[in-house]
Amino acid sequence: MQRGSDRLSRRQDDEMKHQLRGLLRSGHPTRTEEWHDPEPVADDDPEVARHPVPADPFETLRLELGRHLARTPFPAHRRDLLRVLRERHAPDPLADRVAQLPQDTTYRSVQDVAVALHHGG
């Protein structure tokens, strides 16, 4: 006798395995009802449907900085930012860009760092 937290009976469990067997083996949907499957992109759909909209370089930079500098105590100097980026294994190109910032400037937030990097230091 099986004791556990199973909510389904053995019969229901076997039925679910049978329903999923085709999907697991084939790697694609095996439904007969086509309305369950997403439609492919049409020829006359706008380019946005085929290719993502190019990201704004400033927003990309700000999000990348925010991802690695989250919970960093601000205000901070360049050396503090570099230390945190190295500790959190930030990509080298990002750390190299931060290393080019002026040494004597104090940054109050990730936004300040992003603006300084975007405008060339």
CSV table of N, CA and C in Angstrom, one decimal:
chain,number,residue,atom,x,y,z
A,1,MET,N,0.8,-1.2,0.0
A,1,MET,CA,0.0,0.0,0.0
A,1,MET,C,0.9,1.2,0.0
A,2,GLN,N,0.6,2.2,-0.9
A,2,GLN,CA,1.4,3.4,-1.0
A,2,GLN,C,0.9,4.4,-0.1
A,3,ARG,N,1.7,5.0,0.7
A,3,ARG,CA,1.3,6.1,1.5
A,3,ARG,C,2.1,7.3,1.1
A,4,GLY,N,1.5,8.4,0.9
A,4,GLY,CA,2.1,9.6,0.4
A,4,GLY,C,1.1,10.7,0.2
A,5,SER,N,1.5,11.7,-0.4
A,5,SER,CA,0.7,12.9,-0.6
A,5,SER,C,0.1,12.9,-2.0
A,6,ASP,N,0.0,11.8,-2.7
A,6,ASP,CA,-0.6,11.7,-4.1
A,6,ASP,C,-2.0,12.1,-4.0
A,7,ARG,N,-2.5,13.0,-4.9
A,7,ARG,CA,-3.9,13.3,-5.0
A,7,ARG,C,-4.6,12.5,-6.0
A,8,LEU,N,-3.9,11.8,-6.9
A,8,LEU,CA,-4.5,11.1,-7.9
A,8,LEU,C,-4.4,9.6,-7.7
A,9,SER,N,-5.4,8.8,-8.2
A,9,SER,CA,-5.4,7.4,-8.0
A,9,SER,C,-4.4,6.9,-9.1
A,10,ARG,N,-4.0,5.6,-9.0
A,10,ARG,CA,-3.1,5.0,-9.9
A,10,ARG,C,-3.7,5.1,-11.3
A,11,ARG,N,-5.0,4.9,-11.5
A,11,ARG,CA,-5.6,4.9,-12.8
A,11,ARG,C,-5.5,6.3,-13.4
A,12,GLN,N,-5.8,7.3,-12.6
A,12,GLN,CA,-5.7,8.7,-13.1
A,12,GLN,C,-4.2,9.0,-13.5
A,13,ASP,N,-3.3,8.6,-12.7
A,13,ASP,CA,-1.9,8.8,-12.9
A,13,ASP,C,-1.5,8.2,-14.3
A,14,ASP,N,-1.9,6.9,-14.5
A,14,ASP,CA,-1.5,6.2,-15.7
A,14,ASP,C,-2.2,6.9,-16.9
A,15,GLU,N,-3.4,7.4,-16.8
A,15,GLU,CA,-4.1,8.1,-17.9
A,15,GLU,C,-3.3,9.4,-18.2
A,16,MET,N,-2.9,10.1,-17.2
A,16,MET,CA,-2.1,11.4,-17.5
A,16,MET,C,-0.8,11.0,-18.2
A,17,LYS,N,-0.1,10.0,-17.8
A,17,LYS,CA,1.1,9.6,-18.4
A,17,LYS,C,0.9,9.2,-19.9
A,18,HIS,N,-0.2,8.6,-20.2
A,18,HIS,CA,-0.6,8.2,-21.5
A,18,HIS,C,-0.8,9.4,-22.4
A,19,GLN,N,-1.5,10.4,-21.8
A,19,GLN,CA,-1.8,11.6,-22.5
A,19,GLN,C,-0.5,12.4,-22.9
A,20,LEU,N,0.5,12.4,-22.0
A,20,LEU,CA,1.7,13.1,-22.2
A,20,LEU,C,2.7,12.4,-23.0
A,21,ARG,N,2.6,11.1,-23.2
A,21,ARG,CA,3.6,10.3,-23.8
A,21,ARG,C,4.0,10.8,-25.2
A,22,GLY,N,3.0,11.2,-26.0
A,22,GLY,CA,3.3,11.7,-27.4
A,22,GLY,C,4.1,13.0,-27.3
A,23,LEU,N,3.7,13.9,-26.5
A,23,LEU,CA,4.4,15.1,-26.3
A,23,LEU,C,5.9,14.9,-25.9
A,24,LEU,N,6.1,14.1,-24.9
A,24,LEU,CA,7.4,13.8,-24.4
A,24,LEU,C,8.3,13.2,-25.4
A,25,ARG,N,7.8,12.3,-26.2
A,25,ARG,CA,8.6,11.6,-27.2
A,25,ARG,C,8.9,12.4,-28.4
A,26,SER,N,7.9,13.2,-28.8
A,26,SER,CA,8.1,13.9,-30.1
A,26,SER,C,8.7,15.3,-29.9
A,27,GLY,N,8.5,15.9,-28.8
A,27,GLY,CA,9.1,17.3,-28.5
A,27,GLY,C,8.3,18.4,-29.1
A,28,HIS,N,7.1,18.1,-29.7
A,28,HIS,CA,6.2,19.1,-30.2
A,28,HIS,C,4.8,18.7,-29.9
A,29,PRO,N,3.8,19.7,-29.9
A,29,PRO,CA,2.4,19.4,-29.6
A,29,PRO,C,1.9,18.3,-30.4
A,30,THR,N,1.1,17.4,-29.8
A,30,THR,CA,0.5,16.3,-30.5
A,30,THR,C,-1.1,16.3,-30.5
A,31,ARG,N,-1.6,17.5,-30.3
A,31,ARG,CA,-3.1,17.7,-30.2
A,31,ARG,C,-3.7,17.5,-31.5
A,32,THR,N,-4.9,17.0,-31.6
A,32,THR,CA,-5.6,17.0,-32.8
A,32,THR,C,-6.4,18.2,-33.1
A,33,GLU,N,-6.7,19.0,-32.0
A,33,GLU,CA,-7.4,20.2,-32.1
A,33,GLU,C,-6.4,21.3,-32.4
A,34,GLU,N,-6.4,21.8,-33.6
A,34,GLU,CA,-5.4,22.8,-34.0
A,34,GLU,C,-5.5,24.1,-33.3
A,35,TRP,N,-6.7,24.4,-32.8
A,35,TRP,CA,-6.9,25.7,-32.1
A,35,TRP,C,-6.1,25.8,-30.8
A,36,HIS,N,-5.6,24.7,-30.3
A,36,HIS,CA,-4.7,24.8,-29.2
A,36,HIS,C,-3.3,25.3,-29.5
A,37,ASP,N,-2.9,25.1,-30.7
A,37,ASP,CA,-1.5,25.5,-31.1
A,37,ASP,C,-1.4,26.9,-31.5
A,38,PRO,N,-0.3,27.6,-31.2
A,38,PRO,CA,-0.2,29.0,-31.6
A,38,PRO,C,0.0,29.1,-33.2
A,39,GLU,N,-0.5,30.2,-33.7
A,39,GLU,CA,-0.4,30.4,-35.2
A,39,GLU,C,1.0,30.8,-35.5
A,40,PRO,N,1.5,30.4,-36.7
A,40,PRO,CA,2.8,30.9,-37.1
A,40,PRO,C,2.7,32.3,-37.6
A,41,VAL,N,3.8,33.0,-37.8
A,41,VAL,CA,3.8,34.4,-38.2
A,41,VAL,C,3.4,34.4,-39.7
A,42,ALA,N,2.5,35.3,-40.0
A,42,ALA,CA,2.1,35.5,-41.4
A,42,ALA,C,3.0,36.3,-42.2
A,43,ASP,N,3.0,36.2,-43.5
A,43,ASP,CA,3.8,37.0,-44.4
A,43,ASP,C,3.6,38.5,-44.3
A,44,ASP,N,2.4,38.9,-44.1
A,44,ASP,CA,2.1,40.3,-44.0
A,44,ASP,C,2.1,40.9,-42.6
A,45,ASP,N,2.6,40.1,-41.6
A,45,ASP,CA,2.7,40.7,-40.3
A,45,ASP,C,3.8,41.7,-40.2
A,46,PRO,N,3.7,42.7,-39.3
A,46,PRO,CA,4.8,43.6,-39.2
A,46,PRO,C,6.1,43.0,-38.8
A,47,GLU,N,7.2,43.7,-39.0
A,47,GLU,CA,8.5,43.1,-38.7
A,47,GLU,C,8.7,42.8,-37.2
A,48,VAL,N,7.9,43.5,-36.3
A,48,VAL,CA,8.0,43.3,-34.9
A,48,VAL,C,7.6,41.8,-34.6
A,49,ALA,N,6.8,41.2,-35.4
A,49,ALA,CA,6.4,39.8,-35.1
A,49,ALA,C,7.5,38.9,-35.4
A,50,ARG,N,8.4,39.2,-36.3
A,50,ARG,CA,9.5,38.3,-36.7
A,50,ARG,C,10.8,38.6,-35.9
A,51,HIS,N,11.1,39.8,-35.6
A,51,HIS,CA,12.3,40.2,-35.0
A,51,HIS,C,11.9,41.2,-33.8
A,52,PRO,N,12.5,41.0,-32.7
A,52,PRO,CA,12.2,41.9,-31.6
A,52,PRO,C,12.7,43.4,-31.9
A,53,VAL,N,12.0,44.3,-31.3
A,53,VAL,CA,12.4,45.7,-31.5
A,53,VAL,C,13.7,45.9,-30.9
A,54,PRO,N,14.6,46.6,-31.6
A,54,PRO,CA,16.0,46.8,-31.0
A,54,PRO,C,15.8,47.6,-29.8
A,55,ALA,N,16.5,47.2,-28.8
A,55,ALA,CA,16.5,47.9,-27.5
A,55,ALA,C,17.2,49.2,-27.5
A,56,ASP,N,16.8,50.2,-26.7
A,56,ASP,CA,17.4,51.4,-26.6
A,56,ASP,C,18.8,51.2,-25.8
A,57,PRO,N,19.9,51.6,-26.4
A,57,PRO,CA,21.2,51.3,-25.8
A,57,PRO,C,21.3,51.8,-24.3
A,58,PHE,N,20.7,53.0,-24.1
A,58,PHE,CA,20.8,53.5,-22.7
A,58,PHE,C,20.0,52.6,-21.7
A,59,GLU,N,18.8,52.2,-22.2
A,59,GLU,CA,18.0,51.3,-21.3
A,59,GLU,C,18.7,50.0,-21.1
A,60,THR,N,19.3,49.5,-22.1
A,60,THR,CA,20.0,48.2,-22.0
A,60,THR,C,21.2,48.4,-21.0
A,61,LEU,N,21.9,49.5,-21.1
A,61,LEU,CA,23.0,49.7,-20.1
A,61,LEU,C,22.5,49.9,-18.7
A,62,ARG,N,21.4,50.7,-18.6
A,62,ARG,CA,20.9,50.9,-17.2
A,62,ARG,C,20.4,49.6,-16.6
A,63,LEU,N,19.7,48.8,-17.3
A,63,LEU,CA,19.2,47.5,-16.8
A,63,LEU,C,20.4,46.6,-16.4
A,64,GLU,N,21.4,46.5,-17.3
A,64,GLU,CA,22.6,45.7,-17.0
A,64,GLU,C,23.3,46.2,-15.7
A,65,LEU,N,23.4,47.5,-15.6
A,65,LEU,CA,24.0,48.0,-14.3
A,65,LEU,C,23.2,47.7,-13.1
A,66,GLY,N,21.9,47.9,-13.3
A,66,GLY,CA,21.0,47.6,-12.2
A,66,GLY,C,21.0,46.2,-11.7
A,67,ARG,N,21.2,45.3,-12.7
A,67,ARG,CA,21.2,43.9,-12.4
A,67,ARG,C,22.4,43.5,-11.5
A,68,HIS,N,23.5,44.2,-11.8
A,68,HIS,CA,24.8,43.9,-11.1
A,68,HIS,C,25.0,44.8,-9.9
A,69,LEU,N,24.4,45.9,-9.9
A,69,LEU,CA,24.7,46.9,-8.8
A,69,LEU,C,23.5,47.0,-7.8
A,70,ALA,N,22.6,46.0,-7.9
A,70,ALA,CA,21.4,46.0,-7.0
A,70,ALA,C,21.9,45.9,-5.6
A,71,ARG,N,21.3,46.6,-4.7
A,71,ARG,CA,21.6,46.6,-3.3
A,71,ARG,C,23.1,47.1,-3.0
A,72,THR,N,23.6,47.9,-3.9
A,72,THR,CA,24.9,48.5,-3.6
A,72,THR,C,24.6,49.8,-2.9
A,73,PRO,N,25.4,50.0,-1.8
A,73,PRO,CA,25.2,51.3,-1.1
A,73,PRO,C,25.7,52.5,-1.9
A,74,PHE,N,24.8,53.4,-2.1
A,74,PHE,CA,25.1,54.7,-2.8
A,74,PHE,C,25.0,55.8,-1.7
A,75,PRO,N,25.7,56.8,-1.9
A,75,PRO,CA,26.6,57.2,-2.9
A,75,PRO,C,27.9,56.3,-3.0
A,76,ALA,N,28.4,56.2,-4.2
A,76,ALA,CA,29.6,55.4,-4.4
A,76,ALA,C,30.6,56.0,-5.4
A,77,HIS,N,31.8,55.7,-5.2
A,77,HIS,CA,32.9,56.1,-6.2
A,77,HIS,C,33.1,55.0,-7.2
A,78,ARG,N,33.9,55.3,-8.1
A,78,ARG,CA,34.3,54.4,-9.2
A,78,ARG,C,34.9,53.1,-8.6
A,79,ARG,N,35.8,53.2,-7.6
A,79,ARG,CA,36.5,52.0,-7.0
A,79,ARG,C,35.4,51.1,-6.3
A,80,ASP,N,34.4,51.7,-5.7
A,80,ASP,CA,33.4,50.9,-5.0
A,80,ASP,C,32.6,50.2,-6.0
A,81,LEU,N,32.2,50.9,-7.1
A,81,LEU,CA,31.4,50.2,-8.2
A,81,LEU,C,32.2,49.1,-8.8
A,82,LEU,N,33.5,49.3,-9.1
A,82,LEU,CA,34.3,48.2,-9.7
A,82,LEU,C,34.4,47.0,-8.7
A,83,ARG,N,34.6,47.3,-7.5
A,83,ARG,CA,34.7,46.2,-6.5
A,83,ARG,C,33.4,45.3,-6.5
A,84,VAL,N,32.3,46.0,-6.5
A,84,VAL,CA,31.0,45.3,-6.5
A,84,VAL,C,30.8,44.5,-7.8
A,85,LEU,N,31.1,45.1,-8.9
A,85,LEU,CA,31.0,44.4,-10.2
A,85,LEU,C,31.9,43.2,-10.3
A,86,ARG,N,33.1,43.3,-9.7
A,86,ARG,CA,34.0,42.1,-9.7
A,86,ARG,C,33.5,41.0,-8.8
A,87,GLU,N,33.0,41.4,-7.6
A,87,GLU,CA,32.4,40.5,-6.6
A,87,GLU,C,31.2,39.7,-7.2
A,88,ARG,N,30.4,40.4,-8.0
A,88,ARG,CA,29.2,39.8,-8.6
A,88,ARG,C,29.4,39.3,-10.0
A,89,HIS,N,30.6,39.2,-10.4
A,89,HIS,CA,31.0,38.5,-11.7
A,89,HIS,C,30.3,39.2,-12.9
A,90,ALA,N,30.3,40.5,-12.9
A,90,ALA,CA,29.7,41.2,-14.0
A,90,ALA,C,30.6,41.0,-15.3
A,91,PRO,N,30.0,41.1,-16.4
A,91,PRO,CA,30.8,41.0,-17.7
A,91,PRO,C,31.9,41.9,-17.8
A,92,ASP,N,33.0,41.5,-18.3
A,92,ASP,CA,34.2,42.4,-18.4
A,92,ASP,C,34.0,43.7,-19.2
A,93,PRO,N,33.2,43.6,-20.3
A,93,PRO,CA,33.0,44.9,-21.0
A,93,PRO,C,32.3,45.9,-20.1
A,94,LEU,N,31.4,45.5,-19.2
A,94,LEU,CA,30.7,46.4,-18.4
A,94,LEU,C,31.7,47.0,-17.3
A,95,ALA,N,32.5,46.1,-16.7
A,95,ALA,CA,33.5,46.6,-15.8
A,95,ALA,C,34.5,47.5,-16.4
A,96,ASP,N,34.9,47.2,-17.7
A,96,ASP,CA,35.8,48.1,-18.4
A,96,ASP,C,35.2,49.5,-18.6
A,97,ARG,N,34.0,49.5,-18.9
A,97,ARG,CA,33.3,50.8,-19.1
A,97,ARG,C,33.3,51.6,-17.8
A,98,VAL,N,33.0,50.9,-16.7
A,98,VAL,CA,32.9,51.6,-15.4
A,98,VAL,C,34.3,52.1,-15.0
A,99,ALA,N,35.3,51.3,-15.4
A,99,ALA,CA,36.7,51.7,-15.0
A,99,ALA,C,37.2,52.9,-15.7
A,100,GLN,N,36.5,53.3,-16.8
A,100,GLN,CA,36.8,54.5,-17.5
A,100,GLN,C,36.1,55.8,-16.9
A,101,LEU,N,35.3,55.6,-15.9
A,101,LEU,CA,34.7,56.8,-15.3
A,101,LEU,C,35.7,57.6,-14.5
A,102,PRO,N,35.4,58.9,-14.3
A,102,PRO,CA,36.3,59.7,-13.5
A,102,PRO,C,36.5,59.2,-12.1
A,103,GLN,N,37.7,59.2,-11.6
A,103,GLN,CA,38.0,58.6,-10.3
A,103,GLN,C,37.4,59.4,-9.1
A,104,ASP,N,37.3,60.8,-9.3
A,104,ASP,CA,36.9,61.6,-8.2
A,104,ASP,C,35.4,61.9,-8.1
A,105,THR,N,34.6,61.4,-9.0
A,105,THR,CA,33.2,61.6,-9.0
A,105,THR,C,32.4,60.7,-8.1
A,106,THR,N,31.4,61.2,-7.4
A,106,THR,CA,30.5,60.4,-6.6
A,106,THR,C,29.2,60.2,-7.3
A,107,TYR,N,28.8,59.0,-7.3
A,107,TYR,CA,27.5,58.6,-8.0
A,107,TYR,C,26.4,58.3,-7.0
A,108,ARG,N,25.3,59.0,-7.1
A,108,ARG,CA,24.2,58.8,-6.1
A,108,ARG,C,23.3,57.6,-6.4
A,109,SER,N,23.3,57.1,-7.6
A,109,SER,CA,22.4,56.0,-7.9
A,109,SER,C,22.9,55.3,-9.2
A,110,VAL,N,22.3,54.1,-9.5
A,110,VAL,CA,22.6,53.4,-10.8
A,110,VAL,C,22.3,54.3,-11.9
A,111,GLN,N,21.2,55.1,-11.8
A,111,GLN,CA,20.9,56.0,-12.9
A,111,GLN,C,22.0,57.0,-13.2
A,112,ASP,N,22.6,57.5,-12.1
A,112,ASP,CA,23.8,58.5,-12.3
A,112,ASP,C,24.9,57.8,-13.1
A,113,VAL,N,25.2,56.5,-12.7
A,113,VAL,CA,26.3,55.8,-13.3
A,113,VAL,C,25.9,55.5,-14.8
A,114,ALA,N,24.7,55.2,-15.1
A,114,ALA,CA,24.3,54.9,-16.5
A,114,ALA,C,24.4,56.2,-17.3
A,115,VAL,N,23.9,57.3,-16.8
A,115,VAL,CA,24.0,58.6,-17.5
A,115,VAL,C,25.5,58.9,-17.8
A,116,ALA,N,26.3,58.8,-16.8
A,116,ALA,CA,27.7,59.1,-17.0
A,116,ALA,C,28.4,58.2,-18.0
A,117,LEU,N,28.1,56.9,-18.0
A,117,LEU,CA,28.6,56.0,-19.0
A,117,LEU,C,28.0,56.3,-20.4
A,118,HIS,N,26.8,56.6,-20.5
A,118,HIS,CA,26.1,56.9,-21.8
A,118,HIS,C,26.7,58.1,-22.4
A,119,HIS,N,27.0,59.1,-21.6
A,119,HIS,CA,27.6,60.3,-22.1
A,119,HIS,C,29.1,60.3,-22.2
A,120,GLY,N,29.7,59.2,-22.1
A,120,GLY,CA,31.1,59.1,-22.3
A,120,GLY,C,32.0,59.3,-21.1
A,121,GLY,N,31.4,59.1,-19.9
A,121,GLY,CA,32.3,59.2,-18.7
A,121,GLY,C,32.2,60.6,-18.2
